[in-house]
mmCIF file of C-alpha atoms in Angstrom:
data_model
loop_
_atom_site.group_PDB
_atom_site.id
_atom_site.type_symbol
_atom_site.label_atom_id
_atom_site.label_comp_id
_atom_site.label_asym_id
_atom_site.label_seq_id
_atom_site.Cartn_x
_atom_site.Cartn_y
_atom_site.Cartn_z
ATOM 1 C CA UNK A 40 12.727 -15.813 3.360
ATOM 2 C CA UNK A 41 10.710 -12.850 1.987
ATOM 3 C CA UNK A 42 7.992 -11.147 3.812
ATOM 4 C CA UNK A 43 5.545 -12.513 1.243
ATOM 5 C CA UNK A 44 6.749 -16.051 1.829
ATOM 6 C CA UNK A 45 6.609 -15.652 5.631
ATOM 7 C CA UNK A 46 2.981 -14.301 5.342
ATOM 8 C CA UNK A 47 1.975 -17.345 3.205
ATOM 9 C CA UNK A 48 3.539 -19.846 5.742
ATOM 10 C CA UNK A 49 1.681 -17.934 8.403
ATOM 11 C CA UNK A 50 -1.671 -18.196 6.539
ATOM 12 C CA UNK A 51 -1.172 -21.955 6.219
ATOM 13 C CA UNK A 52 -0.807 -22.184 9.996
ATOM 14 C CA UNK A 53 -4.071 -20.290 10.444
ATOM 15 C CA UNK A 54 -5.812 -22.427 7.815
ATOM 16 C CA UNK A 55 -4.990 -25.624 9.757
ATOM 17 C CA UNK A 56 -5.905 -24.033 13.158
ATOM 18 C CA UNK A 57 -8.452 -26.673 14.245
ATOM 19 C CA UNK A 58 -8.464 -25.297 17.894
ATOM 20 C CA UNK A 59 -10.244 -22.147 16.534
ATOM 21 C CA UNK A 60 -13.776 -22.030 17.508
ATOM 22 C CA UNK A 61 -14.634 -21.013 13.974
ATOM 23 C CA UNK A 62 -12.699 -23.713 12.080
ATOM 24 C CA UNK A 63 -15.411 -26.201 11.993
ATOM 25 C CA UNK A 64 -17.983 -23.610 10.959
ATOM 26 C CA UNK A 65 -15.634 -22.625 8.032
ATOM 27 C CA UNK A 66 -15.314 -26.199 6.865
ATOM 28 C CA UNK A 67 -18.957 -27.063 7.238
ATOM 29 C CA UNK A 68 -20.041 -24.072 5.125
ATOM 30 C CA UNK A 69 -17.228 -24.360 2.396
ATOM 31 C CA UNK A 70 -15.965 -20.918 3.469
ATOM 32 C CA UNK A 71 -12.404 -19.738 3.070
ATOM 33 C CA UNK A 72 -9.906 -18.465 5.483
ATOM 34 C CA UNK A 73 -9.644 -14.670 5.281
ATOM 35 C CA UNK A 74 -6.065 -14.125 6.188
ATOM 36 C CA UNK A 75 -5.305 -10.797 4.539
ATOM 37 C CA UNK A 76 -3.989 -9.203 1.293
ATOM 38 C CA UNK A 77 -1.964 -6.364 -0.046
ATOM 39 C CA UNK A 78 1.637 -5.203 -0.136
ATOM 40 C CA UNK A 79 3.853 -7.199 2.365
ATOM 41 C CA UNK A 80 6.056 -3.885 2.585
ATOM 42 C CA UNK A 81 3.140 -1.595 3.040
ATOM 43 C CA UNK A 82 3.645 1.480 5.208
ATOM 44 C CA UNK A 83 -0.115 1.342 6.221
ATOM 45 C CA UNK A 84 -1.950 -1.675 7.531
ATOM 46 C CA UNK A 85 -5.799 -1.726 7.976
ATOM 47 C CA UNK A 86 -7.117 -4.133 10.642
ATOM 48 C CA UNK A 87 -10.853 -4.874 10.553
ATOM 49 C CA UNK A 88 -12.861 -7.000 12.873
ATOM 50 C CA UNK A 89 -13.956 -10.230 11.113
ATOM 51 C CA UNK A 90 -14.858 -11.340 7.688
ATOM 52 C CA UNK A 91 -18.466 -11.284 6.298
ATOM 53 C CA UNK A 92 -20.186 -13.641 3.986
ATOM 54 C CA UNK A 93 -18.695 -12.204 0.792
ATOM 55 C CA UNK A 94 -15.202 -12.260 2.316
ATOM 56 C CA UNK A 95 -15.601 -15.878 3.490
ATOM 57 C CA UNK A 96 -16.689 -17.020 0.011
ATOM 58 C CA UNK A 97 -13.757 -15.270 -1.761
ATOM 59 C CA UNK A 98 -11.099 -15.542 0.995
ATOM 60 C CA UNK A 99 -10.492 -11.810 0.549
ATOM 61 C CA UNK A 100 -10.963 -9.072 3.148
ATOM 62 C CA UNK A 101 -13.430 -6.192 2.594
ATOM 63 C CA UNK A 102 -14.847 -7.264 -0.829
ATOM 64 C CA UNK A 103 -18.503 -6.713 0.006
ATOM 65 C CA UNK A 104 -20.499 -3.479 0.362
ATOM 66 C CA UNK A 105 -18.005 -2.144 3.153
ATOM 67 C CA UNK A 106 -15.139 -3.098 0.891
ATOM 68 C CA UNK A 107 -16.442 -0.822 -1.822
ATOM 69 C CA UNK A 108 -16.669 1.952 0.630
ATOM 70 C CA UNK A 109 -13.138 1.227 1.742
ATOM 71 C CA UNK A 110 -11.920 1.307 -1.820
ATOM 72 C CA UNK A 111 -13.335 4.765 -2.202
ATOM 73 C CA UNK A 112 -11.902 6.016 1.044
ATOM 74 C CA UNK A 113 -8.458 4.694 -0.012
ATOM 75 C CA UNK A 114 -8.907 6.504 -3.432
ATOM 76 C CA UNK A 115 -9.767 9.743 -1.565
ATOM 77 C CA UNK A 116 -6.254 9.890 -0.094
ATOM 78 C CA UNK A 117 -4.583 8.678 -3.294
ATOM 79 C CA UNK A 118 -4.110 4.953 -2.319
ATOM 80 C CA UNK A 119 -5.153 1.687 -4.065
ATOM 81 C CA UNK A 120 -5.641 -1.639 -2.251
ATOM 82 C CA UNK A 121 -2.316 -2.917 -3.692
ATOM 83 C CA UNK A 122 -0.487 -0.025 -1.705
ATOM 84 C CA UNK A 123 -1.600 -1.084 1.725
ATOM 85 C CA UNK A 124 -2.154 -4.350 3.655
ATOM 86 C CA UNK A 125 -5.651 -5.328 4.798
ATOM 87 C CA UNK A 126 -6.524 -7.924 7.261
ATOM 88 C CA UNK A 127 -8.881 -8.586 10.251
ATOM 89 C CA UNK A 128 -8.415 -9.490 13.953
ATOM 90 C CA UNK A 129 -10.469 -12.687 13.322
ATOM 91 C CA UNK A 130 -9.715 -14.673 10.184
ATOM 92 C CA UNK A 131 -12.839 -16.689 9.940
ATOM 93 C CA UNK A 132 -16.488 -15.614 9.538
ATOM 94 C CA UNK A 133 -18.504 -15.679 12.733
ATOM 95 C CA UNK A 134 -22.018 -17.251 12.179
ATOM 96 C CA UNK A 135 -24.732 -14.804 11.175
ATOM 97 C CA UNK A 136 -22.293 -11.908 10.871
ATOM 98 C CA UNK A 137 -22.473 -11.517 14.689
ATOM 99 C CA UNK A 138 -19.672 -9.721 16.549
ATOM 100 C CA UNK A 139 -16.560 -11.781 17.235
ATOM 101 C CA UNK A 140 -16.425 -13.364 20.771
ATOM 102 C CA UNK A 141 -13.605 -13.163 23.255
ATOM 103 C CA UNK A 142 -12.376 -16.673 22.473
ATOM 104 C CA UNK A 143 -12.387 -16.199 18.808
ATOM 105 C CA UNK A 144 -10.412 -13.061 19.151
ATOM 106 C CA UNK A 145 -7.979 -14.840 21.478
ATOM 107 C CA UNK A 146 -7.493 -17.742 18.975
ATOM 108 C CA UNK A 147 -6.450 -15.483 16.163
ATOM 109 C CA UNK A 148 -4.633 -12.729 18.118
ATOM 110 C CA UNK A 149 -1.173 -14.271 18.025
ATOM 111 C CA UNK A 150 -1.375 -14.575 14.275
ATOM 112 C CA UNK A 151 -2.383 -10.965 13.787
ATOM 113 C CA UNK A 152 0.563 -9.934 15.977
ATOM 114 C CA UNK A 153 2.878 -11.942 13.870
ATOM 115 C CA UNK A 154 1.455 -10.388 10.684
ATOM 116 C CA UNK A 155 2.247 -6.971 12.134
ATOM 117 C CA UNK A 156 5.791 -8.062 13.083
ATOM 118 C CA UNK A 157 6.414 -9.292 9.440
ATOM 119 C CA UNK A 158 4.853 -6.375 7.675
ATOM 120 C CA UNK A 159 6.328 -3.738 10.178
ATOM 121 C CA UNK A 160 3.884 -1.029 9.112
ATOM 122 C CA UNK A 161 4.488 2.705 10.140
ATOM 123 C CA UNK A 162 0.743 3.053 10.479
ATOM 124 C CA UNK A 163 -2.048 0.618 11.819
ATOM 125 C CA UNK A 164 -5.491 2.005 10.978
ATOM 126 C CA UNK A 165 -8.159 0.068 12.889
ATOM 127 C CA UNK A 166 -11.582 -0.303 11.399
ATOM 128 C CA UNK A 167 -14.210 -0.620 14.114
ATOM 129 C CA UNK A 168 -14.263 -1.062 17.891
ATOM 130 C CA UNK A 169 -13.124 -4.605 18.092
ATOM 131 C CA UNK A 170 -10.067 -3.970 15.979
ATOM 132 C CA UNK A 171 -9.481 -0.677 17.857
ATOM 133 C CA UNK A 172 -9.634 -2.316 21.345
ATOM 134 C CA UNK A 173 -7.340 -5.181 20.143
ATOM 135 C CA UNK A 174 -4.622 -2.851 18.840
ATOM 136 C CA UNK A 175 -4.761 -0.280 21.681
ATOM 137 C CA UNK A 176 -4.483 -3.043 24.193
ATOM 138 C CA UNK A 177 -1.699 -4.728 22.140
ATOM 139 C CA UNK A 178 0.533 -1.540 22.326
ATOM 140 C CA UNK A 179 -0.514 -0.661 25.967
ATOM 141 C CA UNK A 180 -2.011 2.644 24.892
ATOM 142 C CA UNK A 181 -3.777 4.636 27.571
ATOM 143 C CA UNK A 182 -6.726 5.192 25.197
ATOM 144 C CA UNK A 183 -7.647 1.497 25.526
ATOM 145 C CA UNK A 184 -11.126 1.002 26.995
ATOM 146 C CA UNK A 185 -12.370 4.425 25.547
ATOM 147 C CA UNK A 186 -15.332 4.548 23.120
ATOM 148 C CA UNK A 187 -14.513 4.793 19.555
ATOM 149 C CA UNK A 188 -16.536 7.962 19.495
ATOM 150 C CA UNK A 189 -13.878 9.565 21.757
ATOM 151 C CA UNK A 190 -10.700 8.481 19.861
ATOM 152 C CA UNK A 191 -11.697 8.060 16.126
ATOM 153 C CA UNK A 192 -9.378 9.857 13.743
ATOM 154 C CA UNK A 193 -6.685 10.729 16.230
ATOM 155 C CA UNK A 194 -3.237 9.494 15.400
ATOM 156 C CA UNK A 195 -1.749 7.742 18.550
ATOM 157 C CA UNK A 196 2.015 7.220 18.918
ATOM 158 C CA UNK A 197 2.908 3.642 19.965
ATOM 159 C CA UNK A 198 6.027 1.580 20.146
ATOM 160 C CA UNK A 199 6.258 -1.734 18.385
ATOM 161 C CA UNK A 200 9.231 -4.299 18.816
ATOM 162 C CA UNK A 201 10.478 -3.073 15.345
ATOM 163 C CA UNK A 202 10.129 0.683 16.181
ATOM 164 C CA UNK A 203 7.571 3.477 16.404
ATOM 165 C CA UNK A 204 4.176 3.101 14.989
ATOM 166 C CA UNK A 205 1.158 5.331 14.586
ATOM 167 C CA UNK A 206 -2.292 3.798 15.427
ATOM 168 C CA UNK A 207 -5.283 5.634 13.861
ATOM 169 C CA UNK A 208 -8.636 4.374 15.173
ATOM 170 C CA UNK A 209 -11.290 4.593 12.461
ATOM 171 C CA UNK A 210 -14.951 3.770 12.304
ATOM 172 C CA UNK A 211 -15.708 0.663 10.387
ATOM 173 C CA UNK A 212 -16.704 1.559 6.779
ATOM 174 C CA UNK A 213 -20.099 -0.179 7.282
ATOM 175 C CA UNK A 214 -20.895 2.210 10.118
ATOM 176 C CA UNK A 215 -22.212 4.711 7.527
ATOM 177 C CA UNK A 216 -24.815 2.304 6.437
ATOM 178 C CA UNK A 217 -26.423 2.250 9.803
ATOM 179 C CA UNK A 218 -25.728 5.856 10.765
ATOM 180 C CA UNK A 219 -25.745 8.090 7.798
ATOM 181 C CA UNK A 220 -24.549 10.991 9.957
ATOM 182 C CA UNK A 221 -21.282 9.182 10.223
ATOM 183 C CA UNK A 222 -20.493 9.113 6.489
ATOM 184 C CA UNK A 223 -18.833 12.529 6.555
ATOM 185 C CA UNK A 224 -17.088 11.825 9.820
ATOM 186 C CA UNK A 225 -15.700 8.595 8.335
ATOM 187 C CA UNK A 226 -14.366 10.522 5.236
ATOM 188 C CA UNK A 227 -12.883 13.219 7.279
ATOM 189 C CA UNK A 228 -11.100 10.831 9.617
ATOM 190 C CA UNK A 229 -9.693 8.972 6.665
ATOM 191 C CA UNK A 230 -8.040 12.082 5.485
ATOM 192 C CA UNK A 231 -5.766 11.861 8.524
ATOM 193 C CA UNK A 232 -3.864 9.126 6.560
ATOM 194 C CA UNK A 233 -2.919 11.606 3.824
ATOM 195 C CA UNK A 234 0.148 12.709 6.002
ATOM 196 C CA UNK A 235 1.482 9.087 5.831
ATOM 197 C CA UNK A 236 0.941 8.500 2.073
#
């Protein structure tokens, strides 16, 4: 079975995940599952936190305002969305755009781990602190528990079941909306990915 077919089958599993604390909220609001999109053979995988309203309406990750910033950042290092794979830790929108809760992260975590195992990226770039915490913990990295302000933009060597992987913690693209001082930092950090393109 191809990687694309395996990802599609996994997406169907998550779509029917009635045990998720967010499944009923998705159904009630007519939202879509936001599983992920991009190249199943991508060398670089981006992991965000959870979908927002635009993402939940379209079923696509990072299509709102933060998504436009991400597209610009990708272009700055010579990449298109089609060249990478983009997903989130949590696959359904939390109410009111609040942060994902521990139980919500736990419900979707096995599926993100399986996405990683199927795609087998060389680089996992985390977008925001929830994604960073999940991935650092998943790979048992000593930086787990540190603040994003301490580890952003630093490539970290990790070992996946399929081989070596580089984890690059990045600020969430939306961080620049709330703290304009971070805009240049976000752009500079992103350029770390040029060596992997």
